Every structure is written in structure tokens, then in C-alpha cells.
Amino acid sequence: MREPSLKESALASVLIHALIFFVAVFALKRASHYSIPKTYTVKLVSPGQKTKIKPSIPKTTKKPEINVARIKQIKAQRRQKMMSMKKAMVTKKKKAIKKAEELDTTHVQQQIEKLRALKRVKRLAALKHEVLSISKASGTKRQSEPATKQQVSDSKGKPGASDAVISTYINMAKQRIWSEWVLPEIKALDGLETIVIIKILKDGKLKIVGIEKPSGDSLFDRSTLRAIMKASPLPPPPEELELGIRFQP
């Protein structure tokens, strides 16, 4: 049998070493996929005394304290406020009613004054017409009869006019003056009386001669004088006259 040559032995040795090398490399690659497990430290404790577990007490919410005095005070304030509002409303309503009544009263009073003024105007117009008619008649009569001195209760006239003419004219003059009289705002009007002497000139203008009887109240007396001045002038009289005008509330 032939022994292997040197060349064949060397080739076989190289193959064997290569095989060993590949096996070693493969083994190392497989070993890298495994990780080293972590180490855990465990402390062993000997059993001690048992501790009692306290039962948990449920927490209760504390109720807020009620301030009774404060509540009463608030209620009292609200009640007082409501009463004040109610009282104010009642007062306002009363004032409105009173104002309406005053307006009604004023309106009625104004209507009454208008009616009175209308009556006075009609009465004065009638008296004026009568005076003019009598004056014309007496003028015609005076042409045929001699003039005589006439005297009328509270007047002093010049001679020439009849009693009827003068009396009618005096009534008309008094009504005219009284229609212009406005009573002053005086509390005590009862018992007041003023008599003023006036002179009626030929052109109808009024002249105040003086106060024959004062009332004792200056406001009252001045109101009578104002009425006389407002009534001037009057229709021309039959003749110049002097008479007293009595003012009473």
C-alpha cells in the first residue's frame, strides 16, 4: 500500500484547521445571542409582632353653623323695606288722588266763576241799557221841566236827573265794581266790612274820596281800592255822583 505524499498530508491538515476555525466562529456567534440574567437581591426578614390594622373612619363633612340672629335681622330688614315701599306707594297714590280732586275742584270753581261773570256781564249790560234809555227819556223831560235837586239814599248828585235814573245807575256802578273785587287770602274774613266813598265824574271815571269805614285789615282794604280802580271808567252817569260802596265777604 502507498503512503500519502507530503503534499496530500499538507492539504488534509489545512482542511482540518479550516473546519475547526469555522466551527469555532459559528459557536461564538451563537453564544452572543444569549444575555446574562439580572441578579436580584432578596432580604429575608424574620416574622415580627403582628400590627393591628385600625378600621378606617369615613370622613364626615361638617355642617355650616346657622346664624339665627343674622337671619332674623335680614328678615326684619326685608320686612321694613317692603313696608316702606308699600307706604311710599300709598302716599303717592293719595297725592295723585288729592291732586286730581284739586284739579276737579279748581275746574268746577272756574266754571262757576265763568257763569257768575257771565251773569254779571248780562246784568250790567241790561242796567246800562236801562240807564241809557232812562237818560234819554229824562233828557227830553228836562227840556220842558225845571231842574230840581235830587237826593238818593247813599248818593249826592247834582240836580237834573230823576230818582229812577240815578238809582238804576248806582246799582249798575256797584255791580260793576263788585265784579272786579277779588277777595284776598285771609283766614278770618268773617265780620270784615269796608265802606269806600267814591266820586263818579261826568266822563265815567272813578275817583276815590276816602275810606269811610276801614275793616281793620290792610289787605282787605287795599283789595277794595283795587276793585274800584279796575272798574274805572264806567259809562258816563246822568250827572256827577258821590256815593259809598260797601264791601263785605
PDB file of C-alpha atoms in Angstrom:
ATOM      1  CA  MET A   1       0.000   0.000   0.000  1.00  0.00           C
ATOM      2  CA  ARG A   2       1.229   3.500  -0.966  1.00  0.00           C
ATOM      3  CA  GLU A   3       1.792   6.045   1.814  1.00  0.00           C
ATOM      4  CA  PRO A   4       0.288   9.550   1.346  1.00  0.00           C
ATOM      5  CA  SER A   5       2.624  12.040  -0.027  1.00  0.00           C
ATOM      6  CA  LEU A   6       3.696  15.197   1.710  1.00  0.00           C
ATOM      7  CA  LYS A   7       1.533  17.331  -0.483  1.00  0.00           C
ATOM      8  CA  GLU A   8      -1.595  15.383   0.334  1.00  0.00           C
ATOM      9  CA  SER A   9      -0.813  15.486   4.065  1.00  0.00           C
ATOM     10  CA  ALA A  10      -0.415  19.243   3.984  1.00  0.00           C
ATOM     11  CA  LEU A  11      -3.709  19.725   2.160  1.00  0.00           C
ATOM     12  CA  ALA A  12      -5.550  17.483   4.601  1.00  0.00           C
ATOM     13  CA  SER A  13      -4.084  19.433   7.537  1.00  0.00           C
ATOM     14  CA  VAL A  14      -5.200  22.754   6.049  1.00  0.00           C
ATOM     15  CA  LEU A  15      -8.729  21.465   5.530  1.00  0.00           C
ATOM     16  CA  ILE A  16      -8.953  20.189   9.095  1.00  0.00           C
ATOM     17  CA  HIS A  17      -7.737  23.506  10.538  1.00  0.00           C
ATOM     18  CA  ALA A  18     -10.159  25.478   8.361  1.00  0.00           C
ATOM     19  CA  LEU A  19     -13.002  23.293   9.508  1.00  0.00           C
ATOM     20  CA  ILE A  20     -12.062  23.826  13.149  1.00  0.00           C
ATOM     21  CA  PHE A  21     -11.872  27.603  12.597  1.00  0.00           C
ATOM     22  CA  PHE A  22     -15.340  27.822  11.051  1.00  0.00           C
ATOM     23  CA  VAL A  23     -16.803  25.697  13.813  1.00  0.00           C
ATOM     24  CA  ALA A  24     -15.270  27.985  16.433  1.00  0.00           C
ATOM     25  CA  VAL A  25     -16.559  31.143  14.712  1.00  0.00           C
ATOM     26  CA  PHE A  26     -20.058  29.686  14.439  1.00  0.00           C
ATOM     27  CA  ALA A  27     -20.045  28.754  18.112  1.00  0.00           C
ATOM     28  CA  LEU A  28     -19.015  32.267  19.157  1.00  0.00           C
ATOM     29  CA  LYS A  29     -21.818  33.838  17.097  1.00  0.00           C
ATOM     30  CA  ARG A  30     -24.385  31.599  18.716  1.00  0.00           C
ATOM     31  CA  ALA A  31     -23.080  32.443  22.195  1.00  0.00           C
ATOM     32  CA  SER A  32     -23.540  36.257  21.621  1.00  0.00           C
ATOM     33  CA  HIS A  33     -27.368  35.848  21.291  1.00  0.00           C
ATOM     34  CA  TYR A  34     -27.773  34.792  24.949  1.00  0.00           C
ATOM     35  CA  SER A  35     -27.945  37.640  27.599  1.00  0.00           C
ATOM     36  CA  ILE A  36     -26.691  37.331  31.101  1.00  0.00           C
ATOM     37  CA  PRO A  37     -29.691  37.274  33.508  1.00  0.00           C
ATOM     38  CA  LYS A  38     -30.012  40.117  36.073  1.00  0.00           C
ATOM     39  CA  THR A  39     -29.213  39.447  39.658  1.00  0.00           C
ATOM     40  CA  TYR A  40     -31.917  40.156  42.285  1.00  0.00           C
ATOM     41  CA  THR A  41     -31.114  40.812  45.953  1.00  0.00           C
ATOM     42  CA  VAL A  42     -33.667  39.408  48.361  1.00  0.00           C
ATOM     43  CA  LYS A  43     -33.653  40.355  52.037  1.00  0.00           C
ATOM     44  CA  LEU A  44     -35.177  37.828  54.319  1.00  0.00           C
ATOM     45  CA  VAL A  45     -36.895  39.273  57.426  1.00  0.00           C
ATOM     46  CA  SER A  46     -37.856  37.265  60.394  1.00  0.00           C
ATOM     47  CA  PRO A  47     -41.536  37.411  61.333  1.00  0.00           C
ATOM     48  CA  GLY A  48     -42.179  40.091  63.990  1.00  0.00           C
ATOM     49  CA  GLN A  49     -45.158  41.179  66.039  1.00  0.00           C
ATOM     50  CA  LYS A  50     -48.455  41.450  64.263  1.00  0.00           C
ATOM     51  CA  THR A  51     -49.728  45.046  63.972  1.00  0.00           C
ATOM     52  CA  LYS A  52     -53.415  45.689  64.263  1.00  0.00           C
ATOM     53  CA  ILE A  53     -54.930  47.499  61.350  1.00  0.00           C
ATOM     54  CA  LYS A  54     -57.216  50.282  62.523  1.00  0.00           C
ATOM     55  CA  PRO A  55     -60.511  50.432  60.724  1.00  0.00           C
ATOM     56  CA  SER A  56     -60.775  53.493  58.528  1.00  0.00           C
ATOM     57  CA  ILE A  57     -63.343  56.006  59.782  1.00  0.00           C
ATOM     58  CA  PRO A  58     -65.244  57.639  56.975  1.00  0.00           C
ATOM     59  CA  LYS A  59     -64.792  61.409  56.920  1.00  0.00           C
ATOM     60  CA  THR A  60     -67.959  63.376  57.602  1.00  0.00           C
ATOM     61  CA  THR A  61     -68.493  66.849  56.132  1.00  0.00           C
ATOM     62  CA  LYS A  62     -69.030  69.403  58.854  1.00  0.00           C
ATOM     63  CA  LYS A  63     -72.324  71.269  58.501  1.00  0.00           C
ATOM     64  CA  PRO A  64     -72.023  75.079  58.490  1.00  0.00           C
ATOM     65  CA  GLU A  65     -73.284  76.804  61.588  1.00  0.00           C
ATOM     66  CA  ILE A  66     -76.595  78.656  61.131  1.00  0.00           C
ATOM     67  CA  ASN A  67     -76.558  82.250  62.445  1.00  0.00           C
ATOM     68  CA  VAL A  68     -80.141  82.604  63.626  1.00  0.00           C
ATOM     69  CA  ALA A  69     -79.691  86.207  64.771  1.00  0.00           C
ATOM     70  CA  ARG A  70     -78.338  87.252  61.375  1.00  0.00           C
ATOM     71  CA  ILE A  71     -81.224  85.550  59.562  1.00  0.00           C
ATOM     72  CA  LYS A  72     -83.742  87.327  61.791  1.00  0.00           C
ATOM     73  CA  GLN A  73     -82.008  90.637  61.145  1.00  0.00           C
ATOM     74  CA  ILE A  74     -82.112  90.127  57.366  1.00  0.00           C
ATOM     75  CA  LYS A  75     -85.796  89.176  57.507  1.00  0.00           C
ATOM     76  CA  ALA A  76     -86.565  92.252  59.622  1.00  0.00           C
ATOM     77  CA  GLN A  77     -84.715  94.494  57.158  1.00  0.00           C
ATOM     78  CA  ARG A  78     -86.601  92.996  54.223  1.00  0.00           C
ATOM     79  CA  ARG A  79     -89.919  93.398  56.035  1.00  0.00           C
ATOM     80  CA  GLN A  80     -89.125  97.014  56.870  1.00  0.00           C
ATOM     81  CA  LYS A  81     -88.098  97.704  53.270  1.00  0.00           C
ATOM     82  CA  MET A  82     -91.333  96.197  51.961  1.00  0.00           C
ATOM     83  CA  MET A  83     -93.371  98.273  54.420  1.00  0.00           C
ATOM     84  CA  SER A  84     -91.521 101.442  53.393  1.00  0.00           C
ATOM     85  CA  MET A  85     -92.156 100.719  49.712  1.00  0.00           C
ATOM     86  CA  LYS A  86     -95.816  99.988  50.397  1.00  0.00           C
ATOM     87  CA  LYS A  87     -96.161 103.180  52.444  1.00  0.00           C
ATOM     88  CA  ALA A  88     -94.486 105.206  49.695  1.00  0.00           C
ATOM     89  CA  MET A  89     -96.856 103.752  47.099  1.00  0.00           C
ATOM     90  CA  VAL A  90     -99.893 104.532  49.270  1.00  0.00           C
ATOM     91  CA  THR A  91     -98.651 108.089  49.857  1.00  0.00           C
ATOM     92  CA  LYS A  92     -98.021 108.561  46.139  1.00  0.00           C
ATOM     93  CA  LYS A  93    -101.488 107.244  45.332  1.00  0.00           C
ATOM     94  CA  LYS A  94    -103.081 109.558  47.911  1.00  0.00           C
ATOM     95  CA  LYS A  95    -101.206 112.538  46.474  1.00  0.00           C
ATOM     96  CA  ALA A  96    -102.350 111.646  42.959  1.00  0.00           C
ATOM     97  CA  ILE A  97    -105.968 111.341  44.136  1.00  0.00           C
ATOM     98  CA  LYS A  98    -105.731 114.619  46.052  1.00  0.00           C
ATOM     99  CA  LYS A  99    -104.229 116.372  43.045  1.00  0.00           C
ATOM    100  CA  ALA A 100    -106.976 115.016  40.804  1.00  0.00           C
ATOM    101  CA  GLU A 101    -109.610 116.179  43.294  1.00  0.00           C
ATOM    102  CA  GLU A 102    -107.984 119.608  43.495  1.00  0.00           C
ATOM    103  CA  LEU A 103    -107.943 119.835  39.713  1.00  0.00           C
ATOM    104  CA  ASP A 104    -111.599 118.839  39.590  1.00  0.00           C
ATOM    105  CA  THR A 105    -112.448 121.348  42.313  1.00  0.00           C
ATOM    106  CA  THR A 106    -110.472 124.063  40.542  1.00  0.00           C
ATOM    107  CA  HIS A 107    -112.175 123.256  37.260  1.00  0.00           C
ATOM    108  CA  VAL A 108    -115.612 123.362  38.857  1.00  0.00           C
ATOM    109  CA  GLN A 109    -114.746 126.618  40.632  1.00  0.00           C
ATOM    110  CA  GLN A 110    -113.544 128.118  37.367  1.00  0.00           C
ATOM    111  CA  GLN A 111    -116.761 127.110  35.645  1.00  0.00           C
ATOM    112  CA  ILE A 112    -118.787 128.646  38.480  1.00  0.00           C
ATOM    113  CA  GLU A 113    -116.769 131.871  38.248  1.00  0.00           C
ATOM    114  CA  LYS A 114    -117.318 131.946  34.491  1.00  0.00           C
ATOM    115  CA  LEU A 115    -121.063 131.556  34.976  1.00  0.00           C
ATOM    116  CA  ARG A 116    -121.081 134.265  37.628  1.00  0.00           C
ATOM    117  CA  ALA A 117    -119.052 136.572  35.408  1.00  0.00           C
ATOM    118  CA  LEU A 118    -121.401 135.888  32.511  1.00  0.00           C
ATOM    119  CA  LYS A 119    -124.404 136.681  34.689  1.00  0.00           C
ATOM    120  CA  ARG A 120    -122.733 139.873  35.912  1.00  0.00           C
ATOM    121  CA  VAL A 121    -121.962 140.927  32.352  1.00  0.00           C
ATOM    122  CA  LYS A 122    -125.547 140.289  31.276  1.00  0.00           C
ATOM    123  CA  ARG A 123    -126.879 142.138  34.318  1.00  0.00           C
ATOM    124  CA  LEU A 124    -124.532 145.074  33.724  1.00  0.00           C
ATOM    125  CA  ALA A 125    -125.487 145.197  30.052  1.00  0.00           C
ATOM    126  CA  ALA A 126    -129.162 145.261  30.994  1.00  0.00           C
ATOM    127  CA  LEU A 127    -128.568 148.003  33.574  1.00  0.00           C
ATOM    128  CA  LYS A 128    -126.504 150.000  31.115  1.00  0.00           C
ATOM    129  CA  HIS A 129    -129.237 149.737  28.511  1.00  0.00           C
ATOM    130  CA  GLU A 130    -131.804 150.775  31.091  1.00  0.00           C
ATOM    131  CA  VAL A 131    -129.675 153.713  32.244  1.00  0.00           C
ATOM    132  CA  LEU A 132    -129.185 154.927  28.688  1.00  0.00           C
ATOM    133  CA  SER A 133    -132.896 154.599  27.977  1.00  0.00           C
ATOM    134  CA  ILE A 134    -133.853 156.483  31.132  1.00  0.00           C
ATOM    135  CA  SER A 135    -131.152 159.089  30.490  1.00  0.00           C
ATOM    136  CA  LYS A 136    -132.576 159.791  27.064  1.00  0.00           C
ATOM    137  CA  ALA A 137    -136.087 159.985  28.444  1.00  0.00           C
ATOM    138  CA  SER A 138    -135.057 162.224  31.347  1.00  0.00           C
ATOM    139  CA  GLY A 139    -133.076 164.451  28.984  1.00  0.00           C
ATOM    140  CA  THR A 140    -136.159 165.028  26.907  1.00  0.00           C
ATOM    141  CA  LYS A 141    -138.166 165.670  30.062  1.00  0.00           C
ATOM    142  CA  ARG A 142    -135.605 168.157  31.435  1.00  0.00           C
ATOM    143  CA  GLN A 143    -136.014 170.324  28.381  1.00  0.00           C
ATOM    144  CA  SER A 144    -139.645 171.014  29.342  1.00  0.00           C
ATOM    145  CA  GLU A 145    -139.386 170.918  33.178  1.00  0.00           C
ATOM    146  CA  PRO A 146    -137.163 172.935  35.541  1.00  0.00           C
ATOM    147  CA  ALA A 147    -134.356 171.013  37.290  1.00  0.00           C
ATOM    148  CA  THR A 148    -134.802 170.087  40.951  1.00  0.00           C
ATOM    149  CA  LYS A 149    -132.272 168.878  43.500  1.00  0.00           C
ATOM    150  CA  GLN A 150    -132.351 165.064  43.890  1.00  0.00           C
ATOM    151  CA  GLN A 151    -131.026 163.037  46.792  1.00  0.00           C
ATOM    152  CA  VAL A 152    -130.628 159.263  46.827  1.00  0.00           C
ATOM    153  CA  SER A 153    -130.104 157.188  49.991  1.00  0.00           C
ATOM    154  CA  ASP A 154    -126.307 156.948  49.841  1.00  0.00           C
ATOM    155  CA  SER A 155    -125.525 159.284  46.895  1.00  0.00           C
ATOM    156  CA  LYS A 156    -125.127 163.013  46.407  1.00  0.00           C
ATOM    157  CA  GLY A 157    -125.806 164.026  42.813  1.00  0.00           C
ATOM    158  CA  LYS A 158    -126.169 167.293  41.044  1.00  0.00           C
ATOM    159  CA  PRO A 159    -129.728 168.432  40.283  1.00  0.00           C
ATOM    160  CA  GLY A 160    -131.271 167.492  36.967  1.00  0.00           C
ATOM    161  CA  ALA A 161    -131.673 163.671  36.994  1.00  0.00           C
ATOM    162  CA  SER A 162    -134.660 161.722  38.281  1.00  0.00           C
ATOM    163  CA  ASP A 163    -134.527 159.309  41.209  1.00  0.00           C
ATOM    164  CA  ALA A 164    -135.114 156.308  38.948  1.00  0.00           C
ATOM    165  CA  VAL A 165    -132.226 157.191  36.642  1.00  0.00           C
ATOM    166  CA  ILE A 166    -129.758 157.764  39.466  1.00  0.00           C
ATOM    167  CA  SER A 167    -130.857 154.688  41.419  1.00  0.00           C
ATOM    168  CA  THR A 168    -130.508 152.479  38.344  1.00  0.00           C
ATOM    169  CA  TYR A 169    -127.090 153.903  37.516  1.00  0.00           C
ATOM    170  CA  ILE A 170    -125.853 153.470  41.100  1.00  0.00           C
ATOM    171  CA  ASN A 171    -126.899 149.806  41.105  1.00  0.00           C
ATOM    172  CA  MET A 172    -125.070 149.307  37.835  1.00  0.00           C
ATOM    173  CA  ALA A 173    -121.938 151.026  39.183  1.00  0.00           C
ATOM    174  CA  LYS A 174    -121.918 148.906  42.346  1.00  0.00           C
ATOM    175  CA  GLN A 175    -122.334 145.675  40.380  1.00  0.00           C
ATOM    176  CA  ARG A 176    -119.503 146.691  38.068  1.00  0.00           C
ATOM    177  CA  ILE A 177    -117.154 147.453  40.967  1.00  0.00           C
ATOM    178  CA  TRP A 178    -118.056 144.304  42.902  1.00  0.00           C
ATOM    179  CA  SER A 179    -117.431 142.185  39.785  1.00  0.00           C
ATOM    180  CA  GLU A 180    -113.805 143.386  39.798  1.00  0.00           C
ATOM    181  CA  TRP A 181    -113.289 142.645  43.501  1.00  0.00           C
ATOM    182  CA  VAL A 182    -111.020 139.697  44.334  1.00  0.00           C
ATOM    183  CA  LEU A 183    -111.033 138.565  47.956  1.00  0.00           C
ATOM    184  CA  PRO A 184    -107.549 138.405  49.478  1.00  0.00           C
ATOM    185  CA  GLU A 185    -106.267 135.187  51.034  1.00  0.00           C
ATOM    186  CA  ILE A 186    -107.159 135.964  54.644  1.00  0.00           C
ATOM    187  CA  LYS A 187    -108.099 133.254  57.143  1.00  0.00           C
ATOM    188  CA  ALA A 188    -110.524 135.354  59.195  1.00  0.00           C
ATOM    189  CA  LEU A 189    -112.892 137.017  56.717  1.00  0.00           C
ATOM    190  CA  ASP A 190    -115.990 136.874  58.894  1.00  0.00           C
ATOM    191  CA  GLY A 191    -117.079 140.247  60.206  1.00  0.00           C
ATOM    192  CA  LEU A 192    -114.865 142.319  57.883  1.00  0.00           C
ATOM    193  CA  GLU A 193    -116.529 145.319  56.254  1.00  0.00           C
ATOM    194  CA  THR A 194    -115.195 148.326  54.386  1.00  0.00           C
ATOM    195  CA  ILE A 195    -117.090 151.367  53.084  1.00  0.00           C
ATOM    196  CA  VAL A 196    -115.297 153.481  50.463  1.00  0.00           C
ATOM    197  CA  ILE A 197    -116.572 156.889  49.320  1.00  0.00           C
ATOM    198  CA  ILE A 198    -116.117 157.419  45.571  1.00  0.00           C
ATOM    199  CA  LYS A 199    -116.974 160.138  43.085  1.00  0.00           C
ATOM    200  CA  ILE A 200    -118.183 159.308  39.575  1.00  0.00           C
ATOM    201  CA  LEU A 201    -117.152 162.079  37.199  1.00  0.00           C
ATOM    202  CA  LYS A 202    -119.096 163.126  34.129  1.00  0.00           C
ATOM    203  CA  ASP A 203    -116.863 161.067  31.822  1.00  0.00           C
ATOM    204  CA  GLY A 204    -117.423 157.932  33.961  1.00  0.00           C
ATOM    205  CA  LYS A 205    -114.018 157.921  35.643  1.00  0.00           C
ATOM    206  CA  LEU A 206    -113.954 156.936  39.329  1.00  0.00           C
ATOM    207  CA  LYS A 207    -112.207 158.971  41.977  1.00  0.00           C
ATOM    208  CA  ILE A 208    -111.615 157.600  45.481  1.00  0.00           C
ATOM    209  CA  VAL A 209    -112.546 160.215  48.061  1.00  0.00           C
ATOM    210  CA  GLY A 210    -111.590 158.131  51.098  1.00  0.00           C
ATOM    211  CA  ILE A 211    -112.380 155.158  53.312  1.00  0.00           C
ATOM    212  CA  GLU A 212    -115.386 155.962  55.463  1.00  0.00           C
ATOM    213  CA  LYS A 213    -115.194 152.699  57.437  1.00  0.00           C
ATOM    214  CA  PRO A 214    -111.974 150.646  57.417  1.00  0.00           C
ATOM    215  CA  SER A 215    -112.162 146.910  58.121  1.00  0.00           C
ATOM    216  CA  GLY A 216    -109.099 146.832  60.343  1.00  0.00           C
ATOM    217  CA  ASP A 217    -107.245 144.597  57.870  1.00  0.00           C
ATOM    218  CA  SER A 218    -104.968 146.441  55.454  1.00  0.00           C
ATOM    219  CA  LEU A 219    -105.039 143.650  52.851  1.00  0.00           C
ATOM    220  CA  PHE A 220    -108.824 143.646  52.819  1.00  0.00           C
ATOM    221  CA  ASP A 221    -108.991 147.444  52.482  1.00  0.00           C
ATOM    222  CA  ARG A 222    -106.429 147.518  49.652  1.00  0.00           C
ATOM    223  CA  SER A 223    -108.377 144.860  47.740  1.00  0.00           C
ATOM    224  CA  THR A 224    -111.471 147.109  47.745  1.00  0.00           C
ATOM    225  CA  LEU A 225    -109.488 150.065  46.414  1.00  0.00           C
ATOM    226  CA  ARG A 226    -108.025 147.898  43.638  1.00  0.00           C
ATOM    227  CA  ALA A 227    -111.525 146.792  42.616  1.00  0.00           C
ATOM    228  CA  ILE A 228    -112.630 150.421  42.274  1.00  0.00           C
ATOM    229  CA  MET A 229    -109.610 151.349  40.150  1.00  0.00           C
ATOM    230  CA  LYS A 230    -110.102 148.290  37.902  1.00  0.00           C
ATOM    231  CA  ALA A 231    -113.780 149.138  37.335  1.00  0.00           C
ATOM    232  CA  SER A 232    -112.929 152.655  36.139  1.00  0.00           C
ATOM    233  CA  PRO A 233    -114.133 154.100  33.839  1.00  0.00           C
ATOM    234  CA  LEU A 234    -117.871 153.447  33.997  1.00  0.00           C
ATOM    235  CA  PRO A 235    -120.433 154.529  31.435  1.00  0.00           C
ATOM    236  CA  PRO A 236    -120.989 158.289  31.777  1.00  0.00           C
ATOM    237  CA  PRO A 237    -123.537 158.969  34.539  1.00  0.00           C
ATOM    238  CA  PRO A 238    -126.610 161.161  34.145  1.00  0.00           C
ATOM    239  CA  GLU A 239    -124.768 163.618  36.366  1.00  0.00           C
ATOM    240  CA  GLU A 240    -121.721 163.676  38.617  1.00  0.00           C
ATOM    241  CA  LEU A 241    -122.310 161.439  41.630  1.00  0.00           C
ATOM    242  CA  GLU A 242    -120.730 160.771  45.011  1.00  0.00           C
ATOM    243  CA  LEU A 243    -121.638 157.571  46.851  1.00  0.00           C
ATOM    244  CA  GLY A 244    -120.389 154.974  49.311  1.00  0.00           C
ATOM    245  CA  ILE A 245    -119.586 151.398  48.229  1.00  0.00           C
ATOM    246  CA  ARG A 246    -119.928 148.737  50.919  1.00  0.00           C
ATOM    247  CA  PHE A 247    -117.608 145.699  50.687  1.00  0.00           C
ATOM    248  CA  GLN A 248    -118.451 142.545  52.651  1.00  0.00           C
ATOM    249  CA  PRO A 249    -117.174 138.965  52.064  1.00  0.00           C
TER     250      PRO A 249
END
